[in-house]
mmCIF file with all atom_site columns, C-alpha atoms and ligand atoms in Angstrom:
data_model
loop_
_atom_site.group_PDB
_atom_site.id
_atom_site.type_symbol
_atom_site.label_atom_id
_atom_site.label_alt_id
_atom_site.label_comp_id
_atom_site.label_asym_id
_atom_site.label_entity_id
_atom_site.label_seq_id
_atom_site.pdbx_PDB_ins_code
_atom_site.Cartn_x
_atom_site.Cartn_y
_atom_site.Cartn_z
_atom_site.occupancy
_atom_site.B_iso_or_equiv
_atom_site.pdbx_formal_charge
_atom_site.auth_seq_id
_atom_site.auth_comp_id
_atom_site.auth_asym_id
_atom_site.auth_atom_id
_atom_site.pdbx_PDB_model_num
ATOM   1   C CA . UNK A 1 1   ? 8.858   -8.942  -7.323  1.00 0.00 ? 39  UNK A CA 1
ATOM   2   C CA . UNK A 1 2   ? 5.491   -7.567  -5.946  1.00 0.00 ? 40  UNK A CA 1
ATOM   3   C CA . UNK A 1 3   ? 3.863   -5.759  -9.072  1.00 0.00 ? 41  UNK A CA 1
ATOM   4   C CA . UNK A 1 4   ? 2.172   -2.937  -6.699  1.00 0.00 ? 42  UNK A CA 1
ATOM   5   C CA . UNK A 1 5   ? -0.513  -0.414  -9.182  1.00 0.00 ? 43  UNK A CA 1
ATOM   6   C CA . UNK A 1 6   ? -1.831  2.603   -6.685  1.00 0.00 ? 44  UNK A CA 1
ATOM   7   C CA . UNK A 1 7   ? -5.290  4.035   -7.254  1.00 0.00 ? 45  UNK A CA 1
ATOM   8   C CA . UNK A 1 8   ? -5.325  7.521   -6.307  1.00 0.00 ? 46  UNK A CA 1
ATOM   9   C CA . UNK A 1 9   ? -7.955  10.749  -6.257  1.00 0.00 ? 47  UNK A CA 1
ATOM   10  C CA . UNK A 1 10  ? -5.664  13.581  -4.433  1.00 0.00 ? 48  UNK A CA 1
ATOM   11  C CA . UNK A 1 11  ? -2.683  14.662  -3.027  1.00 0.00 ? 49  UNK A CA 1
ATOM   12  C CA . UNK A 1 12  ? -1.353  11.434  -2.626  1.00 0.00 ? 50  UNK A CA 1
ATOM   13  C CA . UNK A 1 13  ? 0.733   11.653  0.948   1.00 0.00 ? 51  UNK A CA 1
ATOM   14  C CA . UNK A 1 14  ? 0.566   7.787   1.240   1.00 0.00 ? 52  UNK A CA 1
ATOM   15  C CA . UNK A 1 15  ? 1.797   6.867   -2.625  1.00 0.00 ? 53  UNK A CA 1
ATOM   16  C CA . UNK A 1 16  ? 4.801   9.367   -1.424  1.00 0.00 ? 54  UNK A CA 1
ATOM   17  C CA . UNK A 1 17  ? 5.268   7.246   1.597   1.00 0.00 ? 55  UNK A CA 1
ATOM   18  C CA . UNK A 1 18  ? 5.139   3.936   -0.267  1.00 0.00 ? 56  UNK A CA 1
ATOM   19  C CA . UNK A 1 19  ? 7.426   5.352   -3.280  1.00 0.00 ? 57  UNK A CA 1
ATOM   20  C CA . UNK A 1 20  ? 9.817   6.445   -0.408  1.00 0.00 ? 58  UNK A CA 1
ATOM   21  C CA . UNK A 1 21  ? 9.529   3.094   1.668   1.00 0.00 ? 59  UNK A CA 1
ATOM   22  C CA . UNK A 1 22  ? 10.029  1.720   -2.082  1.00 0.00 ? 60  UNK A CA 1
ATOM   23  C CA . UNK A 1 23  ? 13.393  3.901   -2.654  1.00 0.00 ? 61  UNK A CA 1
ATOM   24  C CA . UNK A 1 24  ? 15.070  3.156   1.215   1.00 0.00 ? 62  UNK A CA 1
ATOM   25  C CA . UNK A 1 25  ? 14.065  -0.604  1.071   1.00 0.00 ? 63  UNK A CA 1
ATOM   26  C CA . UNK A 1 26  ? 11.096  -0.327  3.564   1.00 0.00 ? 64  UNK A CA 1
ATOM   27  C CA . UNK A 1 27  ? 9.531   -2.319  1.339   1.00 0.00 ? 65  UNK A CA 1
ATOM   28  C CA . UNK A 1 28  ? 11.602  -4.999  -0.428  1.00 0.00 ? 66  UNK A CA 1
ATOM   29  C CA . UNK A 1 29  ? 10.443  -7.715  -3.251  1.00 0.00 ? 67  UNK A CA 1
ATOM   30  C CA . UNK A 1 30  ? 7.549   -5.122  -4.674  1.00 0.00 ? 68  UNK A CA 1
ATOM   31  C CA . UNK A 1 31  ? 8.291   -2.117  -7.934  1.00 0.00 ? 69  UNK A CA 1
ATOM   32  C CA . UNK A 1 32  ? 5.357   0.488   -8.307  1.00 0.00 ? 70  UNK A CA 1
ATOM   33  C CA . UNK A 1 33  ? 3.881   -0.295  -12.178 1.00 0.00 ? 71  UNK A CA 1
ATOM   34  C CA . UNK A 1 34  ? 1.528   2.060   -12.411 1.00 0.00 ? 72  UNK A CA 1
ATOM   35  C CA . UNK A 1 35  ? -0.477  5.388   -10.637 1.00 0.00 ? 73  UNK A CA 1
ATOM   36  C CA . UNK A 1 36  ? -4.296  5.768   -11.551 1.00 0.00 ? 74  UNK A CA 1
ATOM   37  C CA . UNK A 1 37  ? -6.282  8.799   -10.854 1.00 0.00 ? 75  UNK A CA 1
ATOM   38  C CA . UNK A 1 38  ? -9.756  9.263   -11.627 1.00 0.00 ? 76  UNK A CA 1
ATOM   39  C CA . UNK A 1 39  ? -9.160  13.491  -10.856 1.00 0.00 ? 77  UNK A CA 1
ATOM   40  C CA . UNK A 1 40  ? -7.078  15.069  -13.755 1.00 0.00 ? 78  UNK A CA 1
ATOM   41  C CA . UNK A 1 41  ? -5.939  17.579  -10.811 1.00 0.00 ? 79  UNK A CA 1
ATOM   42  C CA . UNK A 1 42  ? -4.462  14.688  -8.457  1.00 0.00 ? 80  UNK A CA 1
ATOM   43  C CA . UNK A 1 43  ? -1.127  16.291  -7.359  1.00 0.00 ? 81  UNK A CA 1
ATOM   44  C CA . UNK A 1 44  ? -0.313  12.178  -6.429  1.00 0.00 ? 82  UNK A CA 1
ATOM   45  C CA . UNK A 1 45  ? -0.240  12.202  -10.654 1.00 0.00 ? 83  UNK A CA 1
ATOM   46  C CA . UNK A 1 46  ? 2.433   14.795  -10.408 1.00 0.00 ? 84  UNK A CA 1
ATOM   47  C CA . UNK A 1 47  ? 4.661   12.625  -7.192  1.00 0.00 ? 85  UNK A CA 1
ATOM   48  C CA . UNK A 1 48  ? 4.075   9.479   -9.633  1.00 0.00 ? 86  UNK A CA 1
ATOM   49  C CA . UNK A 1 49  ? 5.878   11.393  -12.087 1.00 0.00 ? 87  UNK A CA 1
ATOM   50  C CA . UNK A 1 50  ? 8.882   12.839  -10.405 1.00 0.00 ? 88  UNK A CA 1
ATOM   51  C CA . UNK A 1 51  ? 9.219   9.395   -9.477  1.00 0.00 ? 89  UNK A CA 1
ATOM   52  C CA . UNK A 1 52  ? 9.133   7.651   -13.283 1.00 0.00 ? 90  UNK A CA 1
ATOM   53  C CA . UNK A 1 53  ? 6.279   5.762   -12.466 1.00 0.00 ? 91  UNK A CA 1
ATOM   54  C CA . UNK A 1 54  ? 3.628   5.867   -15.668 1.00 0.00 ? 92  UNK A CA 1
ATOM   55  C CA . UNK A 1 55  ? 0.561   7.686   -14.524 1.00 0.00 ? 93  UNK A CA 1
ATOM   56  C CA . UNK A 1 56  ? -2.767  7.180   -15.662 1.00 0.00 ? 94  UNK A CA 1
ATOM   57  C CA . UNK A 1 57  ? -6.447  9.382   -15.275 1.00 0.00 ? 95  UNK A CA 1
ATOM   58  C CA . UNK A 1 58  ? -9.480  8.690   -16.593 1.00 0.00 ? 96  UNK A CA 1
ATOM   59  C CA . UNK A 1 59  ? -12.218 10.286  -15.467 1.00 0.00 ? 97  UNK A CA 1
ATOM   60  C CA . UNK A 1 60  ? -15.736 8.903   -14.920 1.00 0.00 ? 98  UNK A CA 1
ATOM   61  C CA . UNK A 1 61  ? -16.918 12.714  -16.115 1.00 0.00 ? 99  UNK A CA 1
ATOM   62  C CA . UNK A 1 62  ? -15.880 11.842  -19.839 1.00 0.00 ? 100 UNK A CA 1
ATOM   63  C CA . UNK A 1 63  ? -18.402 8.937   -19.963 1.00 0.00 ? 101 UNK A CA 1
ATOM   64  C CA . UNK A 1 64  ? -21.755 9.343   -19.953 1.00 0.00 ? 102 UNK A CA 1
ATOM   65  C CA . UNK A 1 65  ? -22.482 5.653   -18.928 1.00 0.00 ? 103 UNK A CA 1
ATOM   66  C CA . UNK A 1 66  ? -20.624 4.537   -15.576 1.00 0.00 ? 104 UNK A CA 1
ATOM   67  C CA . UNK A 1 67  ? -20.274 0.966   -16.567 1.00 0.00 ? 105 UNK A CA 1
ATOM   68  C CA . UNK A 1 68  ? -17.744 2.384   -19.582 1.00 0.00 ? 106 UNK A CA 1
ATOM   69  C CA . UNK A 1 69  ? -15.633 3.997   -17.070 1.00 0.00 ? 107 UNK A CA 1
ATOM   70  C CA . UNK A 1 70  ? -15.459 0.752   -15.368 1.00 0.00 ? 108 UNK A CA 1
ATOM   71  C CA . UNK A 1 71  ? -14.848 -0.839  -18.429 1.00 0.00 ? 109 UNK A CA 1
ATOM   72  C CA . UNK A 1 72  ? -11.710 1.614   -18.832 1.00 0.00 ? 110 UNK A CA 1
ATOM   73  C CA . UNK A 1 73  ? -10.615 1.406   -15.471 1.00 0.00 ? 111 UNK A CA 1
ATOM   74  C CA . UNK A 1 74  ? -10.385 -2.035  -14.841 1.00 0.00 ? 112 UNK A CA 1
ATOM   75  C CA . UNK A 1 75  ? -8.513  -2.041  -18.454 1.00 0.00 ? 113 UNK A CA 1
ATOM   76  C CA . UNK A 1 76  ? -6.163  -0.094  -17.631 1.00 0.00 ? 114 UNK A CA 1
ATOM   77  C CA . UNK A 1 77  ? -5.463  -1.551  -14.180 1.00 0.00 ? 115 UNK A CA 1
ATOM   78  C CA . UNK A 1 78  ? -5.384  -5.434  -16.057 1.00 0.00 ? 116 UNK A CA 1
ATOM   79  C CA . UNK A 1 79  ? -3.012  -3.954  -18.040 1.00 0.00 ? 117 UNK A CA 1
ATOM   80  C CA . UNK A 1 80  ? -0.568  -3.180  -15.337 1.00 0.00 ? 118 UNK A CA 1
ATOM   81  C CA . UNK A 1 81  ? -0.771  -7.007  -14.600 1.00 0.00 ? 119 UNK A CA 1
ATOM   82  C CA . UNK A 1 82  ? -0.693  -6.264  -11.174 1.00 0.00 ? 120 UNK A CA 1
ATOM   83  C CA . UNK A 1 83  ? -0.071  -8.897  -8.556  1.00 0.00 ? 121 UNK A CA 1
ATOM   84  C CA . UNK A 1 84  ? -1.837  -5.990  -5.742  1.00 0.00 ? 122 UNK A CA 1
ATOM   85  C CA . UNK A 1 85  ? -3.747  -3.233  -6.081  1.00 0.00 ? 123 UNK A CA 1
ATOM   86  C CA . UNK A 1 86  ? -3.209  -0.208  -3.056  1.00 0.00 ? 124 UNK A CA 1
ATOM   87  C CA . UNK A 1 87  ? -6.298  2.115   -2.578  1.00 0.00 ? 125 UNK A CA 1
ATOM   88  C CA . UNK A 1 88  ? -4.616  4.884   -1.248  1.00 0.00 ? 126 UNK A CA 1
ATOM   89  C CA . UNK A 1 89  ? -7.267  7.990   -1.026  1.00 0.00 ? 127 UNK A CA 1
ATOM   90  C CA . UNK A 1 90  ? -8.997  6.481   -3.785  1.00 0.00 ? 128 UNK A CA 1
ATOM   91  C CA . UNK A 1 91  ? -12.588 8.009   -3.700  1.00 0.00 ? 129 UNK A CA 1
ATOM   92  C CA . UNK A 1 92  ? -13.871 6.050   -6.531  1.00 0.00 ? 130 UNK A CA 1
ATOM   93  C CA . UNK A 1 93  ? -16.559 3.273   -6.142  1.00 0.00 ? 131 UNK A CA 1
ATOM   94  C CA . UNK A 1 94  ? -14.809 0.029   -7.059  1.00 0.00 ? 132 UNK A CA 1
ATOM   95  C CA . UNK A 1 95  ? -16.919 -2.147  -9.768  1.00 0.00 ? 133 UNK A CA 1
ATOM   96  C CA . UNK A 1 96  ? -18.235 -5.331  -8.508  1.00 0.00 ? 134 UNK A CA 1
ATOM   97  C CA . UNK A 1 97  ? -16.244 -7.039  -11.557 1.00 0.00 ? 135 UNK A CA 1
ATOM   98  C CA . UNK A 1 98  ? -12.428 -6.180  -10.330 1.00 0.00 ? 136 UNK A CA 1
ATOM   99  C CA . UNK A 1 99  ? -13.601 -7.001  -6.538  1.00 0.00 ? 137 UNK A CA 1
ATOM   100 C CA . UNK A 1 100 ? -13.597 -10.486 -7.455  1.00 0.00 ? 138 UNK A CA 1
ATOM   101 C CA . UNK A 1 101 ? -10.948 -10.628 -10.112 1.00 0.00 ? 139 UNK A CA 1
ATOM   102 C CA . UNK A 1 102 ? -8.334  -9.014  -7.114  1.00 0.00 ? 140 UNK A CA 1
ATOM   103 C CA . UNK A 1 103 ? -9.900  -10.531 -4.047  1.00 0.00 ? 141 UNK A CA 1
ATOM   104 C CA . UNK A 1 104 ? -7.105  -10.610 -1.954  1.00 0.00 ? 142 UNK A CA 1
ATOM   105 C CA . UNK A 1 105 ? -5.088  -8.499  -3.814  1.00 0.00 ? 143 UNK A CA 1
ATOM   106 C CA . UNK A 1 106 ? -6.547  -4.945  -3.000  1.00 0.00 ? 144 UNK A CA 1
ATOM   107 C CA . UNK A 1 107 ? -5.926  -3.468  -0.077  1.00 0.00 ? 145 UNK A CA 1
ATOM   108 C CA . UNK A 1 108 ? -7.635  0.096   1.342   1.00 0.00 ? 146 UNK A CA 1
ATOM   109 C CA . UNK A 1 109 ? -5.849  2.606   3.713   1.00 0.00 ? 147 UNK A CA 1
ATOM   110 C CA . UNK A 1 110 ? -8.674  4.165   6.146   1.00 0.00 ? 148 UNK A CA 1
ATOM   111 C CA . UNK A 1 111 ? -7.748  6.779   8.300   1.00 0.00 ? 149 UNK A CA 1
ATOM   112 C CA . UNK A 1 112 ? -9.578  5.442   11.438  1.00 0.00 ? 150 UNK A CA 1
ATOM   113 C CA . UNK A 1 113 ? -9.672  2.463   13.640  1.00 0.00 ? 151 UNK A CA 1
ATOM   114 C CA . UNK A 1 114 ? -12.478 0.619   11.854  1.00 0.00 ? 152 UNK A CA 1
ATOM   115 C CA . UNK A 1 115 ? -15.628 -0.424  12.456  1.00 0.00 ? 153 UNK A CA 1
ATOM   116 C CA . UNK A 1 116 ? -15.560 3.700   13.958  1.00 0.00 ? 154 UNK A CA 1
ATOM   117 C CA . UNK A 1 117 ? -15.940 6.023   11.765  1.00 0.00 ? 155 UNK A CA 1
ATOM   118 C CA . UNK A 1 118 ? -16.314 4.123   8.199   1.00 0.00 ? 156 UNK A CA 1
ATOM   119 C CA . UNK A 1 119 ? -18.539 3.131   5.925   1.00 0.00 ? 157 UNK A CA 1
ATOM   120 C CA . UNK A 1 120 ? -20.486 4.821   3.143   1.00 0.00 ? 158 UNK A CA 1
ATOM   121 C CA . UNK A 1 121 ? -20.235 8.857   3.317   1.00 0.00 ? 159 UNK A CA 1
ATOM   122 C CA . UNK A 1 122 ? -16.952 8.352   5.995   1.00 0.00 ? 160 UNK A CA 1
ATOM   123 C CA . UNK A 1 123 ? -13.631 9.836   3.629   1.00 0.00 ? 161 UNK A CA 1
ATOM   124 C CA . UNK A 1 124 ? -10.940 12.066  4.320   1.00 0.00 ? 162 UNK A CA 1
ATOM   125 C CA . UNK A 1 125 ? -11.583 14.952  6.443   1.00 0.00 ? 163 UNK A CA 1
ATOM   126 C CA . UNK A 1 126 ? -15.103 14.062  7.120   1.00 0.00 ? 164 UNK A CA 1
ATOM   127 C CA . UNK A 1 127 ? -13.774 10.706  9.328   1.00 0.00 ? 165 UNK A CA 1
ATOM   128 C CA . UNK A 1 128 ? -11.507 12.939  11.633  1.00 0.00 ? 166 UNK A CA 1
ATOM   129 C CA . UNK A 1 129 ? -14.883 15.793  11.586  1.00 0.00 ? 167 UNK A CA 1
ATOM   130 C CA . UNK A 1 130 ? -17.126 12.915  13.187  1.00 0.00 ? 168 UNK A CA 1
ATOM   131 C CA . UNK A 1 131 ? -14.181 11.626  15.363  1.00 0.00 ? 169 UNK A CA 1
ATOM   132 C CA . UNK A 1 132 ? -14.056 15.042  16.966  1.00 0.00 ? 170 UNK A CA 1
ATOM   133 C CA . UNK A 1 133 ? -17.594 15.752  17.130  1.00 0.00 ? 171 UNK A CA 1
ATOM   134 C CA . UNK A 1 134 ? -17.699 12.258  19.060  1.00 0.00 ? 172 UNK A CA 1
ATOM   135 C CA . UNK A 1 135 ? -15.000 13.402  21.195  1.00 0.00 ? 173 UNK A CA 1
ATOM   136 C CA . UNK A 1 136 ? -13.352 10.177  21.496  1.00 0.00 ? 174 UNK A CA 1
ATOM   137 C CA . UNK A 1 137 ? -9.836  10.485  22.439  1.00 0.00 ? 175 UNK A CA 1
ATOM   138 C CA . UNK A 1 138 ? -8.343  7.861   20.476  1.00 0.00 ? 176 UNK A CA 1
ATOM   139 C CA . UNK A 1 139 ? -8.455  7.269   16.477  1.00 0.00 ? 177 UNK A CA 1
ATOM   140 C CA . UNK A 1 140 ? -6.153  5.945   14.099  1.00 0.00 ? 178 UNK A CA 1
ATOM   141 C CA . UNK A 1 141 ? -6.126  3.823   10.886  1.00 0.00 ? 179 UNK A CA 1
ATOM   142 C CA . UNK A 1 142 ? -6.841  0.864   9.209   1.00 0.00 ? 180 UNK A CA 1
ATOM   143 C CA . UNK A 1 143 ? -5.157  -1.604  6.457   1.00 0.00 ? 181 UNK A CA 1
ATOM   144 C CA . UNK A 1 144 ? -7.892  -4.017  5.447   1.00 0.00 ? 182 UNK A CA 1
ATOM   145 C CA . UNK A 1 145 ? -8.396  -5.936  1.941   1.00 0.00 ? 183 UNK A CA 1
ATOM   146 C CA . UNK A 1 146 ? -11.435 -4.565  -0.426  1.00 0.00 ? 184 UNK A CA 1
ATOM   147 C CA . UNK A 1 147 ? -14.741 -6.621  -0.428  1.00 0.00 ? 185 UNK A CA 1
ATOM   148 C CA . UNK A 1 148 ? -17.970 -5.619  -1.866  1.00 0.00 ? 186 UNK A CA 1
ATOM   149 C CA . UNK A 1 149 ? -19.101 -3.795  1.343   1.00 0.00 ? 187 UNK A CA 1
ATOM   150 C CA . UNK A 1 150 ? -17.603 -0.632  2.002   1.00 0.00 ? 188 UNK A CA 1
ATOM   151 C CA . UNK A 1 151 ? -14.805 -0.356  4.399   1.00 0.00 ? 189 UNK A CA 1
ATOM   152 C CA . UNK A 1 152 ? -15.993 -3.918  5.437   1.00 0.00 ? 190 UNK A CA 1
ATOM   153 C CA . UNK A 1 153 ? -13.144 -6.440  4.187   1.00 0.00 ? 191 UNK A CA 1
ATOM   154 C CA . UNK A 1 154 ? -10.749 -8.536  6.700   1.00 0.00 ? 192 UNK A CA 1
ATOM   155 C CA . UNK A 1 155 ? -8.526  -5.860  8.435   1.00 0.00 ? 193 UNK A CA 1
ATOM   156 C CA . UNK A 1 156 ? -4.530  -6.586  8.119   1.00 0.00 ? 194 UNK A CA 1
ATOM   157 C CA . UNK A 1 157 ? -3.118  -3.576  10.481  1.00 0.00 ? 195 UNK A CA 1
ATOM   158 C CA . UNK A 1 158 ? -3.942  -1.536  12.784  1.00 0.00 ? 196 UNK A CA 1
ATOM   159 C CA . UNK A 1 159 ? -2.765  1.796   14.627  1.00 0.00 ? 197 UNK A CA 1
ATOM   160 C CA . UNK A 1 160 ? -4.081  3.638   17.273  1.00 0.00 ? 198 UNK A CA 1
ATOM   161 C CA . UNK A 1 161 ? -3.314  7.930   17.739  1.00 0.00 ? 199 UNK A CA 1
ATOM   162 C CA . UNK A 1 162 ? -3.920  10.012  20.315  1.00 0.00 ? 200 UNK A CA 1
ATOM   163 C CA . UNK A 1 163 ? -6.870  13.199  20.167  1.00 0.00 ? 201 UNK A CA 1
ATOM   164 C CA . UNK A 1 164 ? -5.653  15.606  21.902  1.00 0.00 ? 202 UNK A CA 1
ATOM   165 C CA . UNK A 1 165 ? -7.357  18.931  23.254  1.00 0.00 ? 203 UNK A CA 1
ATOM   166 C CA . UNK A 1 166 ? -8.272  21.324  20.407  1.00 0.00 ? 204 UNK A CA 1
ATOM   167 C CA . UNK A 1 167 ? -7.107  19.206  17.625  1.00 0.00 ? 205 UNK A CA 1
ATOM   168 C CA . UNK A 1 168 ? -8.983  20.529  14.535  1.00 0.00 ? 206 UNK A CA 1
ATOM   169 C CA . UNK A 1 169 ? -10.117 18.376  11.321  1.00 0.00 ? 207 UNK A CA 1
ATOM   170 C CA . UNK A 1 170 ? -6.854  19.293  9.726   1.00 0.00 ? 208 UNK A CA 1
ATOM   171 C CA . UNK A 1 171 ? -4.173  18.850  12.532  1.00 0.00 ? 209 UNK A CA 1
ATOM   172 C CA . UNK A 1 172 ? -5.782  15.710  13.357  1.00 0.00 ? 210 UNK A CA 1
ATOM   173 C CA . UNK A 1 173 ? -5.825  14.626  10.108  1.00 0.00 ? 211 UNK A CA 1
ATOM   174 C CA . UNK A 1 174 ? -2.227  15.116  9.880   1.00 0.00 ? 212 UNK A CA 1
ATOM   175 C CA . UNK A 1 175 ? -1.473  13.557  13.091  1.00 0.00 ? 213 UNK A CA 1
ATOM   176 C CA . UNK A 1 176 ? -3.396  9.966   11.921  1.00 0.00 ? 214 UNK A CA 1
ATOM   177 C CA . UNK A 1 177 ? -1.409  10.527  8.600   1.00 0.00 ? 215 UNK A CA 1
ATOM   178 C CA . UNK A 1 178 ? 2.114   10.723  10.174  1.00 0.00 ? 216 UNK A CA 1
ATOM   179 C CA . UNK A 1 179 ? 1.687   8.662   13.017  1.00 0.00 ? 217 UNK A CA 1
ATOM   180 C CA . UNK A 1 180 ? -0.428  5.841   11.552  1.00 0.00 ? 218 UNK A CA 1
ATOM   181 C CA . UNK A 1 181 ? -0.685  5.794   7.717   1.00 0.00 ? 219 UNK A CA 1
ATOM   182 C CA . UNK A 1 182 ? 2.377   6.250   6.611   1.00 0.00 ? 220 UNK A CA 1
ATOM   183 C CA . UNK A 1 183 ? 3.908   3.634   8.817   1.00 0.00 ? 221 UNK A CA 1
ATOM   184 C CA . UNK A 1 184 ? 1.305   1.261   8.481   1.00 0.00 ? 222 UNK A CA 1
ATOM   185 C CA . UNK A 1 185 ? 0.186   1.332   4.502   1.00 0.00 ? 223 UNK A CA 1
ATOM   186 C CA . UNK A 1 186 ? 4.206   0.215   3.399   1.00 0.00 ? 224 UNK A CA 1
ATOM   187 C CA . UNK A 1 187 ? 4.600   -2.003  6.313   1.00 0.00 ? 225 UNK A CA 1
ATOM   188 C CA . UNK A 1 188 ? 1.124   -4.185  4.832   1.00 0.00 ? 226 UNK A CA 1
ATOM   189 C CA . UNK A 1 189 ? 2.857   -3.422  0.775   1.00 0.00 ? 227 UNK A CA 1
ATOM   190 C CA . UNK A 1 190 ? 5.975   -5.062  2.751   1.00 0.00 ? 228 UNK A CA 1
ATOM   191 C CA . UNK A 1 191 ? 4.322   -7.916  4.264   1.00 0.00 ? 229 UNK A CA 1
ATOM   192 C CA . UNK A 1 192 ? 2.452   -8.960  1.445   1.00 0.00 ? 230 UNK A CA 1
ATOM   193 C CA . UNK A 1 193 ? 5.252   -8.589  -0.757  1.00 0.00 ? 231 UNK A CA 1
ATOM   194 C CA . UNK A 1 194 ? 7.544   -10.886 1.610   1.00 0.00 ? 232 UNK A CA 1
ATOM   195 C CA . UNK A 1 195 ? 4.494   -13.740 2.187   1.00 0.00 ? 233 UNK A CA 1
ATOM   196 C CA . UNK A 1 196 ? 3.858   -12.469 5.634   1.00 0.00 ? 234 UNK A CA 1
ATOM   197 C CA . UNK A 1 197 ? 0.473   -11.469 4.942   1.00 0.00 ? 235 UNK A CA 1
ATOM   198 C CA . UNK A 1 198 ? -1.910  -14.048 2.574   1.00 0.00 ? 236 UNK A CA 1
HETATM 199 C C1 . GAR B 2 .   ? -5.953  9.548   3.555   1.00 0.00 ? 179 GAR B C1 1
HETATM 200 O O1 . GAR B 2 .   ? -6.130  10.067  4.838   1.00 0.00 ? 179 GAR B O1 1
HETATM 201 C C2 . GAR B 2 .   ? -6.681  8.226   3.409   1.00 0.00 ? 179 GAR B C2 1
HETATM 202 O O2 . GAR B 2 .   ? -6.649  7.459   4.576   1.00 0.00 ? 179 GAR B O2 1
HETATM 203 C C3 . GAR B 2 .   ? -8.084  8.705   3.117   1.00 0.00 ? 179 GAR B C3 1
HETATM 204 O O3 . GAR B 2 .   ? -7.908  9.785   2.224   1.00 0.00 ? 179 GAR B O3 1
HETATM 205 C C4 . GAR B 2 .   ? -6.663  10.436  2.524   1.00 0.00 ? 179 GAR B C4 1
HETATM 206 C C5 . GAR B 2 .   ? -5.872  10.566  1.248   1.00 0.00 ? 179 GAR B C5 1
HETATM 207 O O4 . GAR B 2 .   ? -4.711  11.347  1.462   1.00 0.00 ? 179 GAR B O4 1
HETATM 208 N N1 . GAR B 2 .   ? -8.890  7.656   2.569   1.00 0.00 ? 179 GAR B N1 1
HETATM 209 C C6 . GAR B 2 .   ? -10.196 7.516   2.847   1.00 0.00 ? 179 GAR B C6 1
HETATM 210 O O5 . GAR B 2 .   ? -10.812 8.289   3.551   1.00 0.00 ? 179 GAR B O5 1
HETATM 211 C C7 . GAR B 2 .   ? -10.863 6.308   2.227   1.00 0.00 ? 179 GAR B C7 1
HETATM 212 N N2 . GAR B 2 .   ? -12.147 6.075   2.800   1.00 0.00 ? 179 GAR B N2 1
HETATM 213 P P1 . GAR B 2 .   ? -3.475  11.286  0.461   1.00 0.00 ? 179 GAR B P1 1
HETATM 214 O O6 . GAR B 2 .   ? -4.014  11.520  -0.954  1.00 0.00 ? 179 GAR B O6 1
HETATM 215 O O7 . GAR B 2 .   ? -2.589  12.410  0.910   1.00 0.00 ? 179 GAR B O7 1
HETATM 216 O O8 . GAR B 2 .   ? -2.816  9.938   0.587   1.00 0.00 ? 179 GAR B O8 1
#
């Protein structure tokens, strides 16, 4: 069994897909040990608990030295003894320290078809902002492991959505999530967990 921890900042759409793909045996071989936050407000702390997974936050604002909220975080996440670590949304800076303790074992969601629109500066609604300013007519998103670059580590899945005329931020947003992340983030969770993905 796949000890799975999710790392979360928001509202948490994907954990929701993976505790779902979790609950109709999407994903087989893996159990959800633990939910971090780094945002007290995180309603993804709130799915984590109508689920009876143990939620954590700590927040970097209640340190006054970032390298003891590392310290905490990657204590807390050791603690989970996780076997892989999903960024899902995560908006936190991952210490240099727990990118080579899990190398291998953490995996980001992006929502677009990297190398477009990623990198430092490129999260959330900003990425489908600068897709649409481009005006290209095809986005999507991107599985990949975490290295110490940002958004840079070997990609594991892939899928491509459709802009369409006078898609805004927000519906496009929701058109990557439904038609791309959601699919694709438990189908990697699934593959890993079943040794079809090293
Ligand atoms: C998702 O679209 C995810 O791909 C993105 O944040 C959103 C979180 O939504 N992540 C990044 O932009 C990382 N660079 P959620 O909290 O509803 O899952």
């Amino acid at each position: 069994m796949l000890r799975v921890a999710v790392c979360v900042s928001g509202g948490g759409t994907n954990l929701q897909a993976i505790i779902d793909a979790v609950a109709d045996g999407t994903i087989t071989n893996a159990k959800i040990v633990g939910v971090f936050s780094n945002n007290p407000g995180a309603y993804a702390l709130k799915r984590a608990e109508d689920a009876g997974i143990e939620g954590c936050c700590i927040s970097p604002k209640d340190f006054s030295d970032r390298s003891e909220f590392n310290k905490a975080f990657l204590a807390k996440i050791d603690e989970w003894e996780p076997d892989l670590i999903v960024l899902a949304g995560f908006l936190v800076i991952i210490p240099e320290e727990m990118i080579a303790r899990y190398r291998n074992r953490m995996i980001n969601i992006h929502p677009s078809l990297i190398p477009s629109f990623c990198g430092t500066g490129f999260y959330g609604l900003k990425v489908h902002e600068e897709a649409l300013k481009r005006g290209v007519k095809v986005t999507g998103a991107t599985v990949h492991f975490v290295d110490e670059g940002t958004d840079t580590g070997r990609i594991i899945a892939q899928k491509a959505v459709e802009v369409l005329d006078g898609d805004t931020p927000e519906v496009l947003q929701r058109r990557v999530m439904e038609q791309a992340e959601w699919i694709l983030l438990p189908k990697a969770i699934n593959d890993i967990a079943n040794g079809l993905i090293k």
